[in-house]
Amino acid sequence: MRERLRVDELLSALRENGPFFVFLVLSVPFLQPIALPGVSTPFGFVLALVAIGLLIGQDIPMPGWIRRYALPRKGVSLLFRGGAAVFRRLERWSKPRRLPALASSRGALKGHALLALVCAVLLMLPLPIPFSNSLPAYVIAFVALGYMLRDGALFLFAYGFAALTGAYFALIAVVGIEGIQLLARKAWGG
């Protein structure tokens, strides 16, 4: 058995769940309230590529060097064991086929992909502000789990977190604009 597993081999083995598995794996590090400087931008970029792939109905548009990247088999094994434990807990609560229109229709899938794309772009913003990474990451994680578990209720959580994320980023924008205007008035004696 080889010691390493290429990213394209892993995605091929995951078939249709591959993009959502990527969503889940790359959103997990941000499910805490503290921003991770320098990490959210590249992770957000890859998440955006995955979402674009879902929107246009094609394979994940990743550069060849990412597809050929070899992951240590031990790390992948640990990841799957940890993921399996989380899925077992979620499956106790989750009810597959709940709200099936949200979990399986093509139009809904495009909407979920667009939501993930918007959140991936927000994740790319280098903001050293609490929750600026975690709120978009929760949306992406709930989209991934909703699809992988075929549970429409998890998509409702995703859209609920999206509303909270939108309100939070709007607040950041308002406070930022007010702060800049206040500094400008102070600087020019206004």
Coordinates of N, CA, C and O in Angstrom, one line a residue:
M1 N 0.8 -1.2 0.0 CA 0.0 0.0 0.0 C 0.9 1.2 0.0 O 1.8 1.3 0.7
R2 N 0.5 2.2 -0.9 CA 1.3 3.4 -0.9 C 1.1 4.3 0.3 O 0.1 4.2 1.0
E3 N 2.1 5.1 0.6 CA 2.1 5.9 1.8 C 1.4 7.2 1.6 O 1.0 7.9 2.5
R4 N 1.1 7.6 0.3 CA 0.5 8.9 0.1 C -0.7 8.7 -0.9 O -0.8 7.7 -1.7
L5 N -1.7 9.6 -0.8 CA -2.9 9.6 -1.6 C -3.0 10.9 -2.3 O -3.0 11.9 -1.6
R6 N -3.1 10.9 -3.6 CA -3.3 12.2 -4.3 C -4.7 12.7 -4.1 O -5.6 12.0 -4.0
V7 N -4.7 14.1 -4.2 CA -6.0 14.8 -4.0 C -7.0 14.3 -5.1 O -8.2 14.0 -4.8
D8 N -6.6 14.1 -6.4 CA -7.5 13.7 -7.4 C -8.0 12.3 -7.1 O -9.2 12.0 -7.4
E9 N -7.2 11.4 -6.6 CA -7.7 10.1 -6.2 C -8.7 10.1 -5.1 O -9.7 9.4 -5.2
L10 N -8.5 11.0 -4.1 CA -9.5 11.1 -3.0 C -10.8 11.7 -3.6 O -11.9 11.1 -3.3
L11 N -10.8 12.7 -4.4 CA -12.0 13.3 -5.0 C -12.7 12.3 -5.8 O -13.9 12.2 -5.8
S12 N -12.0 11.5 -6.6 CA -12.6 10.5 -7.4 C -13.3 9.4 -6.6 O -14.4 9.0 -6.9
A13 N -12.7 9.0 -5.5 CA -13.3 8.0 -4.6 C -14.6 8.6 -3.9 O -15.5 7.8 -3.7
L14 N -14.6 9.8 -3.7 CA -15.8 10.4 -3.1 C -16.9 10.7 -4.0 O -18.0 11.1 -3.6
R15 N -16.7 10.6 -5.3 CA -17.6 10.9 -6.4 C -18.4 12.1 -6.2 O -17.8 13.2 -6.0
E16 N -19.7 12.1 -6.2 CA -20.5 13.3 -6.1 C -20.4 14.0 -4.8 O -20.7 15.2 -4.7
N17 N -20.0 13.4 -3.7 CA -19.8 14.0 -2.4 C -18.5 14.8 -2.4 O -18.3 15.5 -1.4
G18 N -17.6 14.6 -3.3 CA -16.3 15.2 -3.3 C -16.3 16.7 -3.0 O -15.6 17.2 -2.1
P19 N -17.1 17.5 -3.8 CA -17.0 18.9 -3.5 C -17.5 19.3 -2.1 O -17.0 20.2 -1.5
F20 N -18.5 18.5 -1.7 CA -19.1 18.8 -0.3 C -18.1 18.4 0.8 O -18.1 19.0 1.8
F21 N -17.4 17.3 0.5 CA -16.3 16.9 1.4 C -15.3 18.0 1.5 O -14.8 18.3 2.6
V22 N -14.9 18.6 0.4 CA -13.9 19.7 0.4 C -14.5 20.8 1.2 O -13.8 21.5 2.0
F23 N -15.8 21.2 0.9 CA -16.4 22.2 1.7 C -16.2 22.0 3.2 O -15.9 22.9 4.0
L24 N -16.6 20.8 3.6 CA -16.5 20.5 5.0 C -15.1 20.5 5.6 O -14.9 21.1 6.6
V25 N -14.2 19.9 5.0 CA -12.8 19.8 5.5 C -12.2 21.2 5.6 O -11.6 21.5 6.6
L26 N -12.4 22.0 4.6 CA -11.8 23.3 4.6 C -12.5 24.4 5.4 O -12.0 25.4 5.7
S27 N -13.8 24.1 5.8 CA -14.5 25.0 6.7 C -14.2 24.7 8.2 O -14.3 25.6 9.0
V28 N -13.9 23.5 8.5 CA -13.8 23.0 9.9 C -12.8 23.9 10.7 O -13.0 24.3 11.8
P29 N -11.6 24.2 10.1 CA -10.6 25.0 10.9 C -11.2 26.4 11.4 O -10.6 27.0 12.3
F30 N -12.2 26.9 10.7 CA -12.8 28.2 11.0 C -14.0 28.2 11.9 O -14.6 29.2 12.1
L31 N -14.4 27.0 12.4 CA -15.6 27.0 13.2 C -15.4 27.4 14.6 O -16.2 27.1 15.5
Q32 N -14.4 28.2 14.8 CA -14.1 28.8 16.1 C -14.2 30.3 16.0 O -14.1 30.8 14.9
P33 N -14.5 31.0 17.0 CA -14.7 32.5 16.8 C -13.4 33.3 16.5 O -13.5 34.5 16.1
I34 N -12.2 32.7 16.6 CA -11.0 33.5 16.5 C -10.6 33.4 15.0 O -10.5 32.3 14.4
A35 N -10.2 34.5 14.4 CA -9.8 34.5 13.0 C -8.4 33.9 12.9 O -7.6 34.0 13.8
L36 N -8.2 33.2 11.8 CA -6.9 32.5 11.6 C -6.2 33.3 10.5 O -6.4 33.1 9.3
P37 N -5.3 34.3 10.8 CA -4.7 35.1 9.8 C -3.8 34.3 8.9 O -3.1 33.4 9.3
G38 N -3.9 34.7 7.6 CA -3.1 34.0 6.6 C -3.6 32.7 6.1 O -3.1 32.1 5.1
V39 N -4.6 32.1 6.7 CA -5.1 30.8 6.3 C -6.4 30.9 5.6 O -6.7 30.2 4.7
S40 N -7.2 31.9 6.0 CA -8.6 32.0 5.5 C -8.6 32.4 4.0 O -9.4 31.9 3.3
T41 N -7.6 33.2 3.6 CA -7.6 33.6 2.2 C -7.4 32.4 1.2 O -8.2 32.2 0.3
P42 N -6.3 31.6 1.4 CA -6.1 30.5 0.5 C -7.3 29.4 0.6 O -7.7 28.8 -0.4
F43 N -7.7 29.1 1.8 CA -8.8 28.2 2.0 C -10.1 28.7 1.3 O -10.8 28.0 0.7
G44 N -10.3 30.0 1.5 CA -11.5 30.6 0.9 C -11.4 30.6 -0.6 O -12.4 30.3 -1.3
F45 N -10.2 30.7 -1.2 CA -10.0 30.7 -2.6 C -10.4 29.3 -3.1 O -11.1 29.1 -4.1
V46 N -9.9 28.2 -2.5 CA -10.2 26.9 -2.9 C -11.7 26.6 -2.8 O -12.3 26.0 -3.6
L47 N -12.3 27.1 -1.7 CA -13.7 26.9 -1.5 C -14.5 27.6 -2.6 O -15.5 27.0 -3.1
A48 N -14.1 28.8 -3.0 CA -14.7 29.5 -4.1 C -14.6 28.7 -5.4 O -15.6 28.6 -6.2
L49 N -13.4 28.1 -5.7 CA -13.3 27.3 -6.9 C -14.2 26.1 -6.9 O -14.9 25.8 -7.9
V50 N -14.4 25.5 -5.7 CA -15.3 24.3 -5.6 C -16.7 24.8 -5.9 O -17.5 24.1 -6.6
A51 N -17.1 25.9 -5.3 CA -18.5 26.4 -5.5 C -18.7 26.8 -6.9 O -19.8 26.5 -7.5
I52 N -17.7 27.4 -7.6 CA -17.9 27.7 -9.0 C -18.1 26.5 -9.8 O -18.9 26.4 -10.7
G53 N -17.3 25.4 -9.5 CA -17.4 24.1 -10.2 C -18.9 23.6 -10.1 O -19.4 23.1 -11.0
L54 N -19.5 23.7 -8.9 CA -20.8 23.3 -8.7 C -21.8 24.1 -9.5 O -22.8 23.6 -10.0
L55 N -21.6 25.4 -9.5 CA -22.4 26.3 -10.2 C -22.5 26.1 -11.7 O -23.5 26.1 -12.3
I56 N -21.3 25.8 -12.3 CA -21.2 25.5 -13.7 C -21.4 24.1 -14.1 O -21.4 23.7 -15.2
G57 N -21.6 23.2 -13.1 CA -21.9 21.8 -13.3 C -20.7 21.0 -13.8 O -20.9 20.1 -14.6
Q58 N -19.5 21.4 -13.4 CA -18.3 20.7 -13.8 C -17.5 20.2 -12.6 O -17.7 20.6 -11.5
D59 N -16.5 19.4 -12.9 CA -15.6 19.0 -11.9 C -15.0 20.2 -11.2 O -14.9 21.3 -11.8
I60 N -14.4 20.0 -10.0 CA -13.8 21.1 -9.3 C -12.7 21.7 -10.1 O -11.8 20.9 -10.5
P61 N -12.7 22.9 -10.5 CA -11.7 23.5 -11.3 C -10.4 23.9 -10.5 O -10.2 25.0 -10.2
M62 N -9.7 22.8 -10.3 CA -8.4 23.0 -9.5 C -7.2 22.9 -10.4 O -7.2 22.1 -11.3
P63 N -6.2 23.7 -10.1 CA -5.0 23.6 -10.9 C -4.4 22.1 -10.8 O -4.6 21.5 -9.7
G64 N -3.7 21.7 -11.8 CA -3.1 20.4 -11.8 C -2.2 20.1 -10.6 O -2.2 19.0 -10.1
W65 N -1.5 21.1 -10.1 CA -0.5 20.9 -9.0 C -1.3 20.6 -7.7 O -0.8 19.8 -6.9
I66 N -2.5 21.1 -7.6 CA -3.3 20.8 -6.4 C -3.8 19.4 -6.5 O -3.8 18.6 -5.6
R67 N -4.3 19.0 -7.7 CA -4.9 17.7 -8.0 C -3.8 16.6 -7.8 O -4.1 15.5 -7.3
R68 N -2.6 16.9 -8.1 CA -1.5 15.9 -8.0 C -0.9 15.9 -6.6 O 0.0 15.1 -6.3
Y69 N -1.2 16.9 -5.8 CA -0.6 16.9 -4.4 C -0.9 15.6 -3.7 O -2.1 15.1 -3.7
A70 N 0.1 15.1 -3.1 CA 0.0 13.8 -2.4 C -0.2 14.0 -0.9 O 0.7 14.6 -0.2
L71 N -1.3 13.5 -0.4 CA -1.6 13.6 1.1 C -1.0 12.4 1.8 O -1.1 11.3 1.2
P72 N -0.5 12.6 3.0 CA -0.1 11.4 3.7 C -1.3 10.5 4.0 O -2.3 11.0 4.5
R73 N -1.1 9.2 3.7 CA -2.2 8.3 4.0 C -2.7 8.3 5.4 O -3.9 8.2 5.7
K74 N -1.7 8.4 6.3 CA -2.0 8.4 7.8 C -2.9 9.6 8.1 O -3.9 9.5 8.9
G75 N -2.6 10.8 7.5 CA -3.4 12.0 7.8 C -4.8 11.8 7.3 O -5.8 12.2 7.9
V76 N -4.9 11.2 6.1 CA -6.3 11.0 5.5 C -7.1 10.0 6.3 O -8.2 10.2 6.6
S77 N -6.4 9.0 6.8 CA -7.0 8.0 7.6 C -7.6 8.6 8.9 O -8.7 8.4 9.3
L78 N -6.7 9.5 9.5 CA -7.2 10.2 10.8 C -8.4 11.1 10.5 O -9.3 11.2 11.2
L79 N -8.3 11.8 9.3 CA -9.4 12.7 8.9 C -10.7 11.9 8.8 O -11.7 12.3 9.3
F80 N -10.6 10.8 8.1 CA -11.8 10.0 7.9 C -12.4 9.4 9.2 O -13.6 9.3 9.4
R81 N -11.5 8.9 10.1 CA -11.9 8.4 11.3 C -12.6 9.5 12.2 O -13.7 9.2 12.7
G82 N -12.0 10.7 12.2 CA -12.6 11.8 12.9 C -14.0 12.2 12.3 O -14.9 12.4 13.0
G83 N -14.0 12.2 11.0 CA -15.2 12.6 10.2 C -16.3 11.6 10.5 O -17.5 11.9 10.6
A84 N -15.9 10.3 10.5 CA -16.9 9.2 10.7 C -17.5 9.4 12.1 O -18.8 9.2 12.3
A85 N -16.7 9.7 13.1 CA -17.3 9.9 14.4 C -18.3 11.1 14.5 O -19.4 11.0 15.1
V86 N -17.9 12.2 13.8 CA -18.8 13.3 13.7 C -20.1 12.9 13.0 O -21.2 13.3 13.4
F87 N -20.0 12.2 11.9 CA -21.2 11.8 11.1 C -22.1 10.9 11.9 O -23.3 11.0 11.8
R88 N -21.5 10.0 12.7 CA -22.3 9.1 13.5 C -23.2 9.9 14.5 O -24.4 9.7 14.7
R89 N -22.6 11.0 15.1 CA -23.4 11.8 16.0 C -24.4 12.6 15.3 O -25.6 12.7 15.7
L90 N -24.1 13.1 14.1 CA -25.0 13.9 13.3 C -26.1 13.1 12.8 O -27.3 13.5 12.7
E91 N -25.9 11.8 12.4 CA -26.9 11.0 11.9 C -28.0 10.6 12.9 O -29.1 10.4 12.5
R92 N -27.6 10.7 14.2 CA -28.6 10.4 15.2 C -29.7 11.5 15.2 O -30.8 11.3 15.4
W93 N -29.2 12.7 14.9 CA -30.1 13.9 14.9 C -30.7 14.1 13.5 O -31.9 14.4 13.4
S94 N -29.9 13.9 12.5 CA -30.3 14.2 11.2 C -31.3 13.2 10.6 O -31.3 12.1 11.0
K95 N -32.2 13.7 9.8 CA -33.2 12.9 9.2 C -33.1 13.0 7.7 O -33.6 14.0 7.1
P96 N -32.4 12.0 7.1 CA -32.3 12.1 5.6 C -33.6 12.2 4.9 O -34.6 11.6 5.4
R97 N -33.7 12.9 3.9 CA -34.9 13.1 3.1 C -35.9 14.1 3.8 O -37.0 14.2 3.3
R98 N -35.5 14.8 4.8 CA -36.3 15.8 5.4 C -36.2 17.0 4.5 O -35.1 17.4 4.1
L99 N -37.3 17.6 4.2 CA -37.4 18.7 3.2 C -36.6 18.4 1.9 O -35.6 19.0 1.6
P100 N -37.1 17.4 1.2 CA -36.3 16.9 0.1 C -36.1 17.9 -1.0 O -35.0 17.8 -1.7
A101 N -36.9 18.9 -1.2 CA -36.7 19.9 -2.2 C -35.4 20.6 -2.0 O -34.8 21.0 -2.9
L102 N -35.1 20.9 -0.7 CA -33.9 21.6 -0.4 C -32.7 20.7 -0.5 O -31.6 21.2 -0.7
A103 N -32.9 19.4 -0.4 CA -31.7 18.5 -0.4 C -31.4 17.9 -1.7 O -30.3 17.4 -1.9
S104 N -32.3 17.9 -2.7 CA -32.0 17.2 -3.9 C -32.3 17.9 -5.2 O -31.8 17.4 -6.3
S105 N -33.0 19.0 -5.2 CA -33.4 19.6 -6.5 C -32.1 20.3 -7.1 O -31.3 20.8 -6.4
R106 N -32.1 20.3 -8.4 CA -30.9 21.0 -9.1 C -30.9 22.5 -8.8 O -29.9 23.0 -8.6
G107 N -32.1 23.1 -8.9 CA -32.1 24.5 -8.6 C -31.7 24.9 -7.2 O -30.9 25.8 -7.0
A108 N -32.1 24.0 -6.2 CA -31.6 24.3 -4.9 C -30.1 24.1 -4.8 O -29.4 24.8 -4.1
L109 N -29.6 23.1 -5.4 CA -28.2 22.8 -5.4 C -27.4 24.0 -5.9 O -26.4 24.5 -5.3
K110 N -27.9 24.6 -7.0 CA -27.2 25.9 -7.5 C -27.3 27.0 -6.5 O -26.4 27.7 -6.3
G111 N -28.5 27.1 -5.9 CA -28.6 28.2 -4.8 C -27.6 27.9 -3.7 O -27.0 28.9 -3.2
H112 N -27.5 26.7 -3.2 CA -26.6 26.4 -2.2 C -25.1 26.6 -2.6 O -24.3 27.1 -1.8
A113 N -24.8 26.3 -3.8 CA -23.4 26.6 -4.3 C -23.2 28.1 -4.4 O -22.1 28.5 -4.0
L114 N -24.2 28.9 -4.8 CA -24.0 30.3 -4.8 C -23.8 30.9 -3.4 O -23.0 31.7 -3.2
L115 N -24.6 30.3 -2.5 CA -24.4 30.8 -1.1 C -23.0 30.4 -0.6 O -22.4 31.2 0.1
A116 N -22.5 29.2 -0.9 CA -21.2 28.8 -0.5 C -20.1 29.7 -1.1 O -19.1 30.1 -0.5
L117 N -20.4 30.1 -2.4 CA -19.4 31.0 -3.1 C -19.3 32.4 -2.4 O -18.3 32.9 -2.1
V118 N -20.5 32.9 -2.1 CA -20.5 34.2 -1.4 C -19.8 34.1 0.0 O -18.9 35.0 0.3
C119 N -20.0 33.0 0.7 CA -19.4 32.9 2.0 C -17.9 32.6 1.8 O -17.1 33.0 2.7
A120 N -17.5 31.9 0.8 CA -16.1 31.7 0.5 C -15.3 33.0 0.2 O -14.2 33.2 0.7
V121 N -16.0 33.9 -0.5 CA -15.4 35.2 -0.7 C -15.3 36.0 0.6 O -14.3 36.6 0.8
L122 N -16.3 35.9 1.4 CA -16.2 36.6 2.7 C -15.1 36.0 3.6 O -14.4 36.7 4.3
L123 N -14.9 34.7 3.5 CA -13.8 34.0 4.2 C -12.5 34.5 3.7 O -11.5 34.5 4.5
M124 N -12.4 34.8 2.4 CA -11.1 35.3 1.9 C -10.7 36.7 2.4 O -9.5 37.0 2.4
L125 N -11.6 37.4 2.9 CA -11.3 38.8 3.4 C -10.4 38.7 4.6 O -10.7 38.0 5.6
P126 N -9.2 39.4 4.6 CA -8.3 39.3 5.7 C -8.7 40.2 6.8 O -8.1 41.2 7.1
L127 N -9.8 39.9 7.5 CA -10.3 40.7 8.6 C -9.9 40.1 9.9 O -10.3 38.9 10.2
P128 N -9.1 40.8 10.8 CA -8.8 40.2 12.1 C -9.8 40.5 13.1 O -9.6 41.1 14.2
I129 N -11.1 40.2 12.8 CA -12.2 40.5 13.6 C -12.8 39.1 14.0 O -13.1 38.3 13.2
P130 N -13.2 39.0 15.3 CA -13.8 37.8 15.8 C -15.1 37.5 15.0 O -15.8 38.4 14.6
F131 N -15.3 36.2 14.7 CA -16.5 35.7 13.9 C -16.5 36.0 12.4 O -17.3 35.5 11.7
S132 N -15.5 36.8 11.9 CA -15.5 37.1 10.5 C -15.1 35.9 9.7 O -15.4 35.8 8.5
N133 N -14.5 34.9 10.3 CA -14.2 33.6 9.6 C -15.2 32.6 9.9 O -15.7 31.8 9.1
S134 N -15.6 32.5 11.2 CA -16.5 31.4 11.7 C -17.9 31.5 11.1 O -18.5 30.4 10.8
L135 N -18.5 32.7 11.0 CA -19.9 32.7 10.5 C -20.0 32.2 9.0 O -20.8 31.3 8.7
P136 N -19.1 32.7 8.1 CA -19.2 32.1 6.7 C -18.8 30.6 6.7 O -19.4 29.9 5.9
A137 N -17.9 30.2 7.6 CA -17.5 28.8 7.6 C -18.7 27.9 8.1 O -18.9 26.8 7.6
Y138 N -19.5 28.4 9.1 CA -20.6 27.6 9.5 C -21.6 27.4 8.3 O -22.2 26.4 8.2
V139 N -21.8 28.5 7.5 CA -22.7 28.4 6.4 C -22.2 27.3 5.5 O -23.0 26.4 5.1
I140 N -21.0 27.3 5.1 CA -20.4 26.4 4.2 C -20.5 25.0 4.8 O -20.8 24.0 4.1
A141 N -20.2 24.8 6.1 CA -20.3 23.5 6.7 C -21.7 22.9 6.7 O -21.9 21.7 6.4
F142 N -22.7 23.8 7.0 CA -24.1 23.3 7.0 C -24.5 22.9 5.5 O -25.3 22.0 5.4
V143 N -24.0 23.7 4.5 CA -24.3 23.3 3.2 C -23.8 21.9 2.9 O -24.4 21.1 2.3
A144 N -22.5 21.7 3.3 CA -21.9 20.4 3.0 C -22.6 19.3 3.7 O -22.9 18.3 3.1
L145 N -22.9 19.5 5.0 CA -23.6 18.5 5.7 C -25.0 18.2 5.2 O -25.4 17.1 5.2
G146 N -25.7 19.3 4.8 CA -27.0 19.1 4.3 C -27.0 18.2 3.1 O -27.9 17.3 2.9
Y147 N -26.0 18.4 2.2 CA -26.0 17.6 1.0 C -25.5 16.2 1.3 O -26.1 15.3 0.8
M148 N -24.5 16.1 2.1 CA -23.9 14.7 2.3 C -24.9 13.9 3.1 O -25.0 12.7 2.9
L149 N -25.7 14.5 4.0 CA -26.7 13.7 4.8 C -28.1 13.7 4.1 O -29.0 13.1 4.7
R150 N -28.2 14.5 3.0 CA -29.5 14.6 2.3 C -30.6 15.1 3.3 O -31.7 14.6 3.3
D151 N -30.3 16.1 4.1 CA -31.2 16.6 5.1 C -31.4 18.1 4.8 O -30.6 18.9 5.0
G152 N -32.6 18.4 4.3 CA -33.0 19.8 4.0 C -33.0 20.7 5.2 O -32.7 21.9 5.0
A153 N -33.2 20.2 6.4 CA -33.2 21.0 7.6 C -31.8 21.6 7.8 O -31.7 22.8 8.3
L154 N -30.8 20.9 7.5 CA -29.4 21.5 7.6 C -29.2 22.6 6.7 O -28.5 23.6 7.0
F155 N -29.9 22.6 5.5 CA -29.8 23.7 4.6 C -30.5 24.9 5.2 O -30.1 26.1 5.0
L156 N -31.6 24.7 6.0 CA -32.2 25.8 6.7 C -31.3 26.4 7.7 O -31.2 27.7 7.9
F157 N -30.5 25.6 8.4 CA -29.5 26.2 9.3 C -28.5 27.0 8.5 O -28.0 28.0 9.0
A158 N -28.1 26.5 7.3 CA -27.1 27.2 6.5 C -27.7 28.6 6.2 O -27.0 29.6 6.3
Y159 N -28.9 28.7 5.8 CA -29.5 30.0 5.4 C -29.7 30.9 6.6 O -29.6 32.1 6.5
G160 N -30.0 30.3 7.7 CA -30.1 31.0 9.0 C -28.8 31.7 9.3 O -28.7 32.9 9.7
F161 N -27.7 30.9 9.2 CA -26.4 31.4 9.5 C -26.0 32.4 8.4 O -25.3 33.4 8.7
A162 N -26.5 32.2 7.2 CA -26.2 33.2 6.1 C -26.8 34.6 6.5 O -26.2 35.6 6.3
A163 N -28.0 34.6 7.0 CA -28.7 35.8 7.4 C -27.9 36.5 8.5 O -27.6 37.7 8.5
L164 N -27.5 35.7 9.5 CA -26.7 36.2 10.6 C -25.3 36.8 10.1 O -24.9 37.8 10.5
T165 N -24.7 36.0 9.1 CA -23.5 36.5 8.5 C -23.6 37.8 7.8 O -22.8 38.7 7.9
G166 N -24.7 37.9 7.0 CA -24.9 39.1 6.3 C -25.1 40.3 7.2 O -24.6 41.4 7.0
A167 N -25.9 40.1 8.3 CA -26.1 41.2 9.3 C -24.8 41.6 9.9 O -24.5 42.8 10.1
Y168 N -24.0 40.6 10.3 CA -22.7 40.8 10.9 C -21.7 41.6 10.0 O -21.1 42.6 10.4
F169 N -21.6 41.2 8.8 CA -20.8 41.9 7.8 C -21.3 43.3 7.5 O -20.5 44.2 7.3
A170 N -22.6 43.5 7.5 CA -23.2 44.8 7.3 C -22.8 45.7 8.5 O -22.5 46.9 8.3
L171 N -22.9 45.2 9.7 CA -22.5 45.9 10.9 C -21.0 46.3 10.8 O -20.6 47.4 11.1
I172 N -20.2 45.3 10.4 CA -18.7 45.6 10.2 C -18.5 46.8 9.2 O -17.7 47.7 9.5
A173 N -19.3 46.7 8.1 CA -19.1 47.8 7.1 C -19.6 49.1 7.6 O -18.9 50.2 7.5
V174 N -20.7 49.2 8.3 CA -21.2 50.5 8.9 C -20.2 51.0 9.9 O -19.9 52.2 9.9
V175 N -19.8 50.2 10.8 CA -18.8 50.6 11.8 C -17.5 51.1 11.2 O -17.0 52.1 11.6
G176 N -17.1 50.4 10.2 CA -15.9 50.7 9.5 C -16.0 52.1 8.8 O -15.1 53.0 8.9
I177 N -17.1 52.3 8.1 CA -17.3 53.6 7.4 C -17.4 54.7 8.4 O -16.8 55.8 8.2
E178 N -18.2 54.5 9.5 CA -18.3 55.5 10.5 C -16.9 55.8 11.1 O -16.6 57.0 11.4
G179 N -16.1 54.8 11.4 CA -14.8 55.0 11.9 C -13.9 55.8 11.0 O -13.2 56.7 11.5
I180 N -14.0 55.5 9.7 CA -13.1 56.3 8.8 C -13.6 57.7 8.7 O -12.8 58.6 8.7
Q181 N -14.9 57.9 8.7 CA -15.4 59.3 8.6 C -15.0 60.1 9.9 O -14.6 61.3 9.8
L182 N -15.1 59.4 11.0 CA -14.7 60.1 12.3 C -13.2 60.4 12.3 O -12.8 61.5 12.6
L183 N -12.4 59.5 11.8 CA -10.9 59.8 11.7 C -10.7 60.9 10.7 O -9.8 61.8 10.9
A184 N -11.4 61.0 9.6 CA -11.2 62.0 8.6 C -11.6 63.4 9.2 O -10.9 64.4 9.0
R185 N -12.7 63.4 10.0 CA -13.1 64.7 10.6 C -12.1 65.2 11.6 O -11.8 66.3 11.7
K186 N -11.5 64.2 12.4 CA -10.5 64.6 13.4 C -9.2 65.1 12.7 O -8.6 66.0 13.1
A187 N -8.8 64.4 11.6 CA -7.6 64.7 10.9 C -7.7 66.1 10.2 O -6.7 66.8 10.2
W188 N -8.8 66.4 9.7 CA -9.0 67.7 9.0 C -9.7 68.8 9.8 O -10.2 69.8 9.3
G189 N -9.8 68.5 11.1 CA -10.4 69.5 12.0 C -11.9 69.8 11.8 O -12.3 70.9 12.1
G190 N -12.6 68.8 11.3 CA -14.0 69.0 11.0 C -14.8 68.5 12.1 O -15.7 68.7 12.7

